[in-house]
PDB file of C-alpha atoms in Angstrom:
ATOM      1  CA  UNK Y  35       1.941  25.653  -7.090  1.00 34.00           C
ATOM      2  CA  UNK Y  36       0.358  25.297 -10.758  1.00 34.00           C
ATOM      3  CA  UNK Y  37      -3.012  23.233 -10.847  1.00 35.00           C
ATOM      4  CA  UNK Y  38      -2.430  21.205 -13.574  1.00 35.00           C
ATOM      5  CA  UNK Y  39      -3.823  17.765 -12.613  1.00 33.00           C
ATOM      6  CA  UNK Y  40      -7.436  17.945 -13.137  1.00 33.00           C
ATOM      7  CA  UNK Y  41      -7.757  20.342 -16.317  1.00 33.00           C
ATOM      8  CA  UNK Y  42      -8.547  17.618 -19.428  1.00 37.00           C
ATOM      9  CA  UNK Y  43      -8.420  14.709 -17.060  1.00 43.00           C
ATOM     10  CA  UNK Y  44     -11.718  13.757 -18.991  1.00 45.00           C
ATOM     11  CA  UNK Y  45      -9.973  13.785 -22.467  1.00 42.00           C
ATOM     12  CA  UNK Y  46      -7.160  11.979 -21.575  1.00 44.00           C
ATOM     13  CA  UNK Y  47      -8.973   9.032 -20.493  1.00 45.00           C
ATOM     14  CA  UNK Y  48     -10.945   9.622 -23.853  1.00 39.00           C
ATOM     15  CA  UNK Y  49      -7.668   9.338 -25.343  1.00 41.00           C
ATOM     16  CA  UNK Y  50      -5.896   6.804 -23.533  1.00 45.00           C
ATOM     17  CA  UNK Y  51      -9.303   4.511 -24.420  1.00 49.00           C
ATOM     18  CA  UNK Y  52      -8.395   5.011 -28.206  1.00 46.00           C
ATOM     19  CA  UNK Y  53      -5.316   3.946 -27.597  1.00 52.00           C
ATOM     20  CA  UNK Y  54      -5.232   1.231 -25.347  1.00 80.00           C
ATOM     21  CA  UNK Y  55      -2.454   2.720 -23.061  1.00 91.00           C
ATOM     22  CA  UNK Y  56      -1.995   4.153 -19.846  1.00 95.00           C
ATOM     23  CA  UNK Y  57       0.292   7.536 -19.369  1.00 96.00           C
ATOM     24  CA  UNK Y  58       3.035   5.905 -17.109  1.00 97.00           C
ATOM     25  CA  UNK Y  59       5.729   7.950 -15.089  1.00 96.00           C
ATOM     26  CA  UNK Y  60       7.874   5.272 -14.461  1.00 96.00           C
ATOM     27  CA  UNK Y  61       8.087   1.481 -13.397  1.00 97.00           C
ATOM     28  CA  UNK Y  62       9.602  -0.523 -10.650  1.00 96.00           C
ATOM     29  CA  UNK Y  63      10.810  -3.771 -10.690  1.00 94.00           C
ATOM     30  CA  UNK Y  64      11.099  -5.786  -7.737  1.00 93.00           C
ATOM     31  CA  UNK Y  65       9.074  -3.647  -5.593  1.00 93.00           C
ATOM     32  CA  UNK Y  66       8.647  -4.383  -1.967  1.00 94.00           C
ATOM     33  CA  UNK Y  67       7.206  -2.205  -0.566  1.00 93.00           C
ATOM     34  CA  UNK Y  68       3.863  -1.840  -2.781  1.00 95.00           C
ATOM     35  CA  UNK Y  69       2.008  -4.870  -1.573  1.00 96.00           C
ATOM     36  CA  UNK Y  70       2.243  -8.504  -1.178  1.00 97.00           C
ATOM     37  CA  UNK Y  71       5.753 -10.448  -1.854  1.00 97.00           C
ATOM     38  CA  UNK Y  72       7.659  -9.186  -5.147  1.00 97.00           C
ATOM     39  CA  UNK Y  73       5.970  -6.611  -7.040  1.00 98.00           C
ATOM     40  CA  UNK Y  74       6.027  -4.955 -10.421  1.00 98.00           C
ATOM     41  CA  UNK Y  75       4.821  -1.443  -9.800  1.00 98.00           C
ATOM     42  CA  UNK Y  76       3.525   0.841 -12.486  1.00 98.00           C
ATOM     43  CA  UNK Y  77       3.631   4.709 -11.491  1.00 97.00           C
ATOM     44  CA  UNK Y  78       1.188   6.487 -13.752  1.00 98.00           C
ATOM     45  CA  UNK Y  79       1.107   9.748 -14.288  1.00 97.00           C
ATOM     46  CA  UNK Y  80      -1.707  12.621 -12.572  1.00 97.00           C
ATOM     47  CA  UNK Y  81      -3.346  13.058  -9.810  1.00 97.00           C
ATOM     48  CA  UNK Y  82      -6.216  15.415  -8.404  1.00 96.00           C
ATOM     49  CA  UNK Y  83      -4.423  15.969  -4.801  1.00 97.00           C
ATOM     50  CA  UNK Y  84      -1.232  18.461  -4.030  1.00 96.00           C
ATOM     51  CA  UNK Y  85      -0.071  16.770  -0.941  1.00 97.00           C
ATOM     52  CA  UNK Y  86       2.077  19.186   0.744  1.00 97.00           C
ATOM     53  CA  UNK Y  87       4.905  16.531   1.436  1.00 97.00           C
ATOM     54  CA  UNK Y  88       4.473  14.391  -2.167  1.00 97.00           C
ATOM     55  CA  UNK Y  89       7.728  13.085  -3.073  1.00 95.00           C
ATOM     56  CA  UNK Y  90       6.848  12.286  -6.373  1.00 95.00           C
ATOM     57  CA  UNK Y  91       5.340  16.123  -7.160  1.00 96.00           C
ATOM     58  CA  UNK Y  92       6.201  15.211 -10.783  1.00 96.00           C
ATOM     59  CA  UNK Y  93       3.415  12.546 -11.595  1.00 96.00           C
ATOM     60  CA  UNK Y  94       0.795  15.335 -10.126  1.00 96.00           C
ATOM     61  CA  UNK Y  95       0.622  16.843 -13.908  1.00 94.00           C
ATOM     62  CA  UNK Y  96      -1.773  14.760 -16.519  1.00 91.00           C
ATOM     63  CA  UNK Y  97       1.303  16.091 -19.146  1.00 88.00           C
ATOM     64  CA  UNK Y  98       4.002  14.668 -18.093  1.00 85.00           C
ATOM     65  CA  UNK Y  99       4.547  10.575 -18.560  1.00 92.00           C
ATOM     66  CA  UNK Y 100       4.887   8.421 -21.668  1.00 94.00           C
ATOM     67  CA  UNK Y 101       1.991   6.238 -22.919  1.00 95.00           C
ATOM     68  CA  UNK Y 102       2.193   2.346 -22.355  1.00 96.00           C
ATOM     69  CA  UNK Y 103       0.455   0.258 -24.300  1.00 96.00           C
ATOM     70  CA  UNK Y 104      -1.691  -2.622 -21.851  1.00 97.00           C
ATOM     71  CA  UNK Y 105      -0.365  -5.517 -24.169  1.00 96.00           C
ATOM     72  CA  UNK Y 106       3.678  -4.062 -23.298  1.00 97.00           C
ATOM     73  CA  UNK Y 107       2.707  -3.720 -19.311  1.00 97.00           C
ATOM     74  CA  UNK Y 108       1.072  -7.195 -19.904  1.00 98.00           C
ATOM     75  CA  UNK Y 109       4.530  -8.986 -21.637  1.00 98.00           C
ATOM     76  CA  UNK Y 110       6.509  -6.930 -18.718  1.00 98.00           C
ATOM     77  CA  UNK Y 111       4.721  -8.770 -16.150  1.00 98.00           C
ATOM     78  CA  UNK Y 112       4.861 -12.126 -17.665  1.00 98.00           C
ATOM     79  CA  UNK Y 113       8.652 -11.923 -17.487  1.00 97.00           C
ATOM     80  CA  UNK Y 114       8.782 -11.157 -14.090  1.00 96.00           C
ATOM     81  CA  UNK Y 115       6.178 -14.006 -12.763  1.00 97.00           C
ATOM     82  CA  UNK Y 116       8.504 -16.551 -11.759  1.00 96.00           C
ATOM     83  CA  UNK Y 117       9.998 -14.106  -9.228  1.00 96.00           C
ATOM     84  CA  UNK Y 118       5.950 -13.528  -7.991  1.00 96.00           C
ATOM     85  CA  UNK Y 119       5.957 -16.343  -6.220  1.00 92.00           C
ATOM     86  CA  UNK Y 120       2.528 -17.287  -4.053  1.00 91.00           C
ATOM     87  CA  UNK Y 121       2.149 -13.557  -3.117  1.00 94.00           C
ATOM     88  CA  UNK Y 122       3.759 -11.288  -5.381  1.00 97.00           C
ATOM     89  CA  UNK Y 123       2.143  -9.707  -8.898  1.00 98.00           C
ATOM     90  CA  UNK Y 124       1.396  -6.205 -10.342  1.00 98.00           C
ATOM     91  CA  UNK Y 125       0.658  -2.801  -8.404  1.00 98.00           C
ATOM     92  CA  UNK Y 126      -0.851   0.044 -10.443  1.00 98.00           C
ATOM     93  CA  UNK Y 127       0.465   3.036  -7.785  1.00 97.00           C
ATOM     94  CA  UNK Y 128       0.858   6.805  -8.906  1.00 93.00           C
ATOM     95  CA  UNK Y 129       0.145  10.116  -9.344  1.00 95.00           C
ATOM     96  CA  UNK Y 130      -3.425   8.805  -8.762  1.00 98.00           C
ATOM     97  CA  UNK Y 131      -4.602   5.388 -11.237  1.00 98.00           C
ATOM     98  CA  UNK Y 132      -8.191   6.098 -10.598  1.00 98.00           C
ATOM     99  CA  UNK Y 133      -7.476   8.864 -13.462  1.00 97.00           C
ATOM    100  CA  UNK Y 134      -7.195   6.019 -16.022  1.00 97.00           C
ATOM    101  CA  UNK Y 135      -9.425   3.448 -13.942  1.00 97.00           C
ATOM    102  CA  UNK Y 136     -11.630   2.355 -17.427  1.00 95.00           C
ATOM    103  CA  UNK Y 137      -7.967   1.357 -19.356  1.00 96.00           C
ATOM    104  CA  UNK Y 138      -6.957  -0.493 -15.456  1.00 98.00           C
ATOM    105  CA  UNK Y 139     -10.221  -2.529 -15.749  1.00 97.00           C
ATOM    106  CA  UNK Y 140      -8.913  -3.834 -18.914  1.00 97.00           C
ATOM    107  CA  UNK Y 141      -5.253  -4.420 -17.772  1.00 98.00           C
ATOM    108  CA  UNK Y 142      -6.281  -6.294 -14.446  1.00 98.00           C
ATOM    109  CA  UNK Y 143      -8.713  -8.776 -16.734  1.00 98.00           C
ATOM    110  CA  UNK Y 144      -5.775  -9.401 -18.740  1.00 97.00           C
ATOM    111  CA  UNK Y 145      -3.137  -9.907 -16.179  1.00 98.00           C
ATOM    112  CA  UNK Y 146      -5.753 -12.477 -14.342  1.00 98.00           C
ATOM    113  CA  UNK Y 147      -6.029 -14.386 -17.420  1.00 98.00           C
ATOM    114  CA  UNK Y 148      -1.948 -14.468 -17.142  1.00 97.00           C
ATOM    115  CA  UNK Y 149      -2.757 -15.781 -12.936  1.00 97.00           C
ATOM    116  CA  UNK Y 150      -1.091 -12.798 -11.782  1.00 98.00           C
ATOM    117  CA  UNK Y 151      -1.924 -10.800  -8.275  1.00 98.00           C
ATOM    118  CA  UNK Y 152      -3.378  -7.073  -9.037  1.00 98.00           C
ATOM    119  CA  UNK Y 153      -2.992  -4.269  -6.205  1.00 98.00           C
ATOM    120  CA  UNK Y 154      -4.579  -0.624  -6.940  1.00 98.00           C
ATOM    121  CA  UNK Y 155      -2.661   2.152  -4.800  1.00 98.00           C
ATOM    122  CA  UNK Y 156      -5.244   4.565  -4.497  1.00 98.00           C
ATOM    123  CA  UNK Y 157      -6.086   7.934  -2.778  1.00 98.00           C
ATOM    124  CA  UNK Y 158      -9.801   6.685  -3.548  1.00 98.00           C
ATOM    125  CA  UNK Y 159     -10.721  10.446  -4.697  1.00 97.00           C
ATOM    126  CA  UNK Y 160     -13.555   8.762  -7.306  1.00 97.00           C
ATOM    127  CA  UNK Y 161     -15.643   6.267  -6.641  1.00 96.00           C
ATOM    128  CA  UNK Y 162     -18.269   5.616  -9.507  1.00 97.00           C
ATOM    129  CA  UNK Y 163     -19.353   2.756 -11.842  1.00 97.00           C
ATOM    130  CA  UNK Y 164     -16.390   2.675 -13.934  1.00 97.00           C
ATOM    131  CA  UNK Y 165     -14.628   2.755 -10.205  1.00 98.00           C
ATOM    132  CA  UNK Y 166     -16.430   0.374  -8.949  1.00 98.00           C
ATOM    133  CA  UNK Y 167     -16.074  -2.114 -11.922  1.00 98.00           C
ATOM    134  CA  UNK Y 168     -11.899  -1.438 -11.780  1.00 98.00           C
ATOM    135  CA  UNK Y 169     -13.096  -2.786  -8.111  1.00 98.00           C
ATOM    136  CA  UNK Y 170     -14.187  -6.203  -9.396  1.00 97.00           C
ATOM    137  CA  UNK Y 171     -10.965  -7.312 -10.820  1.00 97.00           C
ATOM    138  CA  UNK Y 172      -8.673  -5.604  -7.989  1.00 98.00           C
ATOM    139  CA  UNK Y 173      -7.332  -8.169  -5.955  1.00 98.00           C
ATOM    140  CA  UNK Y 174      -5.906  -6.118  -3.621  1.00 98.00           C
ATOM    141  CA  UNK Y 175      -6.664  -2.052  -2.774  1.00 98.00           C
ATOM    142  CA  UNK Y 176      -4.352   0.057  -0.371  1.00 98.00           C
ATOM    143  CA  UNK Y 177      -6.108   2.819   0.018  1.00 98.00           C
ATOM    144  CA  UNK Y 178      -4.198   6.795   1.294  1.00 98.00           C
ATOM    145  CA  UNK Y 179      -5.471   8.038   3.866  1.00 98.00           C
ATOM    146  CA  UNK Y 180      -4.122  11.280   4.626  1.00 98.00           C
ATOM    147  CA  UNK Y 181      -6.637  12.814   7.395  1.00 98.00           C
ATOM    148  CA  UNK Y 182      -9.611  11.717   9.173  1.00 98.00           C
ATOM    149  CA  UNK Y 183     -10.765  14.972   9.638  1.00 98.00           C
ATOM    150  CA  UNK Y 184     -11.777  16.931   6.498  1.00 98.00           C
ATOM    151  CA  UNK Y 185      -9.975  20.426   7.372  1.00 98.00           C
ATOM    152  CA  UNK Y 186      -6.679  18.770   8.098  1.00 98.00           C
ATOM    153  CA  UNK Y 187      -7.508  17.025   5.124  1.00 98.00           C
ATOM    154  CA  UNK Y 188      -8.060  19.957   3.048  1.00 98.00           C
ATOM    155  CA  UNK Y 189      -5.219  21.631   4.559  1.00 98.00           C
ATOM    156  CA  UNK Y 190      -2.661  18.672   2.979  1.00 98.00           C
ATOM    157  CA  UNK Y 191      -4.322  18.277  -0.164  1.00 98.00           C
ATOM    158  CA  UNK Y 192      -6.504  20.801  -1.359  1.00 97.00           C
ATOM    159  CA  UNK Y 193      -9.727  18.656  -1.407  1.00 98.00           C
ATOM    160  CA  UNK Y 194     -11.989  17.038   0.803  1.00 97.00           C
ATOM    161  CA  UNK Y 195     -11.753  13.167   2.082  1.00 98.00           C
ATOM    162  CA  UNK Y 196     -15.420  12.538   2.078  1.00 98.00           C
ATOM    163  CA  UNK Y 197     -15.400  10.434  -1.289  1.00 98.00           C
ATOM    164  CA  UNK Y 198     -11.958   8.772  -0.247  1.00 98.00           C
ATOM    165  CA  UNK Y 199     -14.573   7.390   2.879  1.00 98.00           C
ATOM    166  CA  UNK Y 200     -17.233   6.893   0.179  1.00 98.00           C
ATOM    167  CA  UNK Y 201     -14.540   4.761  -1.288  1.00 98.00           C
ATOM    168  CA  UNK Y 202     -13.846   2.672   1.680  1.00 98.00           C
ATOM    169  CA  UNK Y 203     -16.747   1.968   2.431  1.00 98.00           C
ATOM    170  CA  UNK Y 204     -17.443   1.017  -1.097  1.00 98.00           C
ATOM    171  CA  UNK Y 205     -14.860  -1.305  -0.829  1.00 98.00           C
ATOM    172  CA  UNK Y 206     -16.009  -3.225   2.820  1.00 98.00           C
ATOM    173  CA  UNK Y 207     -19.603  -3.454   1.027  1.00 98.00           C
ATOM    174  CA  UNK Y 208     -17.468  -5.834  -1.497  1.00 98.00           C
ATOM    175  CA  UNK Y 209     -15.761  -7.962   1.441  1.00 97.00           C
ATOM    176  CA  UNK Y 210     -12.936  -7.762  -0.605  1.00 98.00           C
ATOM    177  CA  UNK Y 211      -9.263  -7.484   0.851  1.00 98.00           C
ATOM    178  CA  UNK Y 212      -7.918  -3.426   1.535  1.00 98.00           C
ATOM    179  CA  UNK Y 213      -4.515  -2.256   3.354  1.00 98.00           C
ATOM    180  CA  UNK Y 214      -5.019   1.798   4.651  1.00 98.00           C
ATOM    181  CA  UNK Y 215      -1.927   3.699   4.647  1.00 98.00           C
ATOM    182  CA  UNK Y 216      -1.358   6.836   6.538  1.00 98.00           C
ATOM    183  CA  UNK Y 217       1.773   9.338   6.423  1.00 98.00           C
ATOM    184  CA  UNK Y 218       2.522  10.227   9.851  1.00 98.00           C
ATOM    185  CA  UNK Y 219       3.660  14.107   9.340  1.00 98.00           C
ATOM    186  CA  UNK Y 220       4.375  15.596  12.805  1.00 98.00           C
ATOM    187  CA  UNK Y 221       1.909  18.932  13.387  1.00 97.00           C
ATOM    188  CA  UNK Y 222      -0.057  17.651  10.543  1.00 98.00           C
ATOM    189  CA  UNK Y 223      -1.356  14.319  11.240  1.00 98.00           C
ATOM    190  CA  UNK Y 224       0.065  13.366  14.327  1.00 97.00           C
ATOM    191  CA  UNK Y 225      -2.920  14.735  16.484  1.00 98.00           C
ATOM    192  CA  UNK Y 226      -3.920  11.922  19.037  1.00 98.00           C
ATOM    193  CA  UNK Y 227      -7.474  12.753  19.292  1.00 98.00           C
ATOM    194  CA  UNK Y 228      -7.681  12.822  15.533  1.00 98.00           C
ATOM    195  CA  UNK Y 229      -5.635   9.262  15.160  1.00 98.00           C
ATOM    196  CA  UNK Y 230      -8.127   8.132  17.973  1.00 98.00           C
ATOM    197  CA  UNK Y 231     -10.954   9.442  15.742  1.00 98.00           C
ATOM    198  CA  UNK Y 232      -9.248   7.390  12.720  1.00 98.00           C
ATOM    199  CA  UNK Y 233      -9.208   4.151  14.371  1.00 98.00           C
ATOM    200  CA  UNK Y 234     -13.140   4.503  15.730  1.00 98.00           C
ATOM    201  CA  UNK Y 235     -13.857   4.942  12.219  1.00 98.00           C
ATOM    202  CA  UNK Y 236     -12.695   2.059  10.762  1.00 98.00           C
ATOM    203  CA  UNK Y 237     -13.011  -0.312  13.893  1.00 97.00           C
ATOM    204  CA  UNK Y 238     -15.531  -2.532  12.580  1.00 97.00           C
ATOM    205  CA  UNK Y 239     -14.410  -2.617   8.992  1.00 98.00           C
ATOM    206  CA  UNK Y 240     -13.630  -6.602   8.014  1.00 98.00           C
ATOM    207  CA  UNK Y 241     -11.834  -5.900   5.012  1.00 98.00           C
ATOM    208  CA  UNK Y 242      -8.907  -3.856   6.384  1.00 98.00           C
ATOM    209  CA  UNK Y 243      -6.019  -6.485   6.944  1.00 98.00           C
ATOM    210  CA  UNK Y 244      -3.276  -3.588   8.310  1.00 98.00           C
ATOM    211  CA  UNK Y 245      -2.496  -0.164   8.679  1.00 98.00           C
ATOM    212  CA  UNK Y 246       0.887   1.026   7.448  1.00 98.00           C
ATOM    213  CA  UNK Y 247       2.536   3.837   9.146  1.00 98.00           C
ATOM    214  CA  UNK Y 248       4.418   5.423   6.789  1.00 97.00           C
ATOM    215  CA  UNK Y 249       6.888   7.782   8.395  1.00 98.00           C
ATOM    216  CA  UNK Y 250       6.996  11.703   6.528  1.00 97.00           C
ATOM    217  CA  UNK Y 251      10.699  12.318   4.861  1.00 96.00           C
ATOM    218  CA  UNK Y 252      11.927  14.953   2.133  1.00 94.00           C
ATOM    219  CA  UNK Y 253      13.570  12.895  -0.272  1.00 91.00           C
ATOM    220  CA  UNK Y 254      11.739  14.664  -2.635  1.00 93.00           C
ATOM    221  CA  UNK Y 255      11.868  18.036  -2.236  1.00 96.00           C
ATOM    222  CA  UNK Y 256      14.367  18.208  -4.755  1.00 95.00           C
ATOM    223  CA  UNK Y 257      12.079  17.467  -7.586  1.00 96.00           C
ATOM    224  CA  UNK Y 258      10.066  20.532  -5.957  1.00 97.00           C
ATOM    225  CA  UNK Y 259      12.750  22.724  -6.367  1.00 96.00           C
ATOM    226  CA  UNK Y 260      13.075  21.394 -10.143  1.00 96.00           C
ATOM    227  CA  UNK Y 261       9.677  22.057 -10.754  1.00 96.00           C
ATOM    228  CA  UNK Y 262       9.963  26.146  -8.998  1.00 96.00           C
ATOM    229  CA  UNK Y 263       7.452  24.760  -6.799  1.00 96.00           C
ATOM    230  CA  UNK Y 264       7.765  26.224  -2.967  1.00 96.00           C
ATOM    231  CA  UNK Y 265       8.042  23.330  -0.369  1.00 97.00           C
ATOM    232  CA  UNK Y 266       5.368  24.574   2.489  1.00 96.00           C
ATOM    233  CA  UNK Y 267       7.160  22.002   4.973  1.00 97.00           C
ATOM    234  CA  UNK Y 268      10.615  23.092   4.821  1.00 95.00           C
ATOM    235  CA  UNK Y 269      10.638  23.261   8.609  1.00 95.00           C
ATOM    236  CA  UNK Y 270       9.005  19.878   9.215  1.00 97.00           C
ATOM    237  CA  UNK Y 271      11.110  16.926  10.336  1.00 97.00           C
ATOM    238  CA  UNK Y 272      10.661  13.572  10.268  1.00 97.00           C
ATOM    239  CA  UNK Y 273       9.143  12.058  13.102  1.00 97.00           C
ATOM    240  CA  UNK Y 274      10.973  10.752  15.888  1.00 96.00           C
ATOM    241  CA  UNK Y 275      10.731   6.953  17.106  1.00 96.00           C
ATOM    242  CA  UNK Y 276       9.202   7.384  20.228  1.00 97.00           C
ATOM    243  CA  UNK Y 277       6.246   9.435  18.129  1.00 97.00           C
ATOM    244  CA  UNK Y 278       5.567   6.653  15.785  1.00 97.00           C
ATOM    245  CA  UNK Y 279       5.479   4.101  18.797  1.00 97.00           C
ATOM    246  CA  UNK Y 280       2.869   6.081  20.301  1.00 97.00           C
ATOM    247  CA  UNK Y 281       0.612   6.697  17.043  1.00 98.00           C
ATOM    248  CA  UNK Y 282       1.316   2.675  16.590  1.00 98.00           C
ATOM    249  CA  UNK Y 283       0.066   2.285  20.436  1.00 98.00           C
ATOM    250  CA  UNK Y 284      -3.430   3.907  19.409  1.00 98.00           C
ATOM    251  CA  UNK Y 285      -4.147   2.311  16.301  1.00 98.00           C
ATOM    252  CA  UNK Y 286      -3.225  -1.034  17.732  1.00 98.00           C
ATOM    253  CA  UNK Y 287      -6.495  -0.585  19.978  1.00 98.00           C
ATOM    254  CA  UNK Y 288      -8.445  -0.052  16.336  1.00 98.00           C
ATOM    255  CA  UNK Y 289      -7.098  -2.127  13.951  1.00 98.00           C
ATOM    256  CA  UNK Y 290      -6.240  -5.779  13.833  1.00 96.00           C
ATOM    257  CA  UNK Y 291      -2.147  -4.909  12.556  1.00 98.00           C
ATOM    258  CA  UNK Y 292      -0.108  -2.043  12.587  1.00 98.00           C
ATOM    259  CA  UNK Y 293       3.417  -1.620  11.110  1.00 97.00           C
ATOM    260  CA  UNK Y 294       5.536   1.099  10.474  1.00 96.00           C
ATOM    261  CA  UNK Y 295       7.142   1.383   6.999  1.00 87.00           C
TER     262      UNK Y 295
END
């Protein structure tokens, strides 16, 4: 696969501060399934990981997307409100947002001013001030985790997890609310003693509200094959029911709620 996510990441958040915008790869409306009650989701565009199973292997590339202005994402949102209700709002979801996290700042300030809900779907790969300042006006993180352990971690993405734990436990220092999400890929991150090793981790974290299984599938290895990419889990299936109950069995003994998406 090309690397093309992380070369001039730092100019095009230069850029994309000039211009007020974020590089958007596409928008949902009426999202469930990114957060609390009805959602507007923004995809934007990059991200530093290769996931071996990412459906979406099109937003990896900082190239690809169309810029948004914050004021356009801003109006978008305002027409959707009255279908928010008490829970609902915006989710900033990707590629990887944390990429453009100085122009998200800006939008979440705004959208509060409008009363609306913001949610940052993150794989938590940078945590610094400008991070930890997008942190402040984020309502709401779910936060990837794609392997406890740093090999298998390294294995699925390319890079290590030790700042997406730096991130998490940025984020319990805050007492602010967080969801962790974890794709259950059989052979990958299915191993008990590693799910056990998950759960011990995060045992005594406050913050966390849920975990969301979130059951592997290759609806989009067709946008590999677009891209002349080579799919590495061809042979992988998803996993079967009595799998996820188990995997739900053991985090249930770690974490407060556990549901399979």
């Amino acid at each position: 696969m090309k690397n093309t996510s992380i070369t001039g990441s730092g100019n095009l958040i230069a850029n994309l501060k000039k211009a007020e915008a974020l590089r958007v790869h596409s928008i949902e409306t009426f999202g469930t399934h990114d957060g609390p009650g009805i959602r507007l989701v923004i995809f934007v565009q990059g991200c530093q990981f290769h996931c071996l199973y990412c459906a979406n292997p099109d937003t990896i590339s900082i190239d690809g997307g169309t810029l948004m202005s914050l004021d356009q994402i801003v109006a978008k949102a305002k027409k959707q409100k009255p279908f928010f209700g008490k829970n609902g709002g915006v989710t900033i979801s990707g590629g990887e947002p944390l990429l453009q996290r100085a122009m998200l700042k800006e939008l979440f300030n705004k959208l509060h001013k409008e009363g609306i809900h913001t949610t940052l779907d993150t794989n938590g790969k940078v945590i610094d001030k400008q991070t930890k300042d997008l942190l402040e006006t984020t309502d709401l993180v779910m936060l990837d985790i794609k392997h406890i352990n740093n090999d298998w971690h390294h294995k699925i993405t390319r890079l290590s997890n030790v700042n997406t734990l730096k991130f998490a436990e940025y984020r319990e220092s805050t007492g602010k609310p967080m969801w962790l999400r974890y794709v259950l890929v059989p052979g990958y991150s299915d191993q008990e003693e590693y799910l056990h090793q998950l759960g011990d981790h995060f045992k005594n974290y406050k913050s966390i509200e849920k975990i969301e299984i979130l059951p592997y599938h290759k609806l989009g290895v067709h946008k590999w094959e677009a891209l002349g990419w080579k799919y590495e889990l061809e042979h992988v299936e998803s996993p079967e029911i009595t799998s996820l109950k188990k995997v739900s069995d053991i985090l249930q003994q770690y974490f407060r709620r556990v549901e399979v998406g």
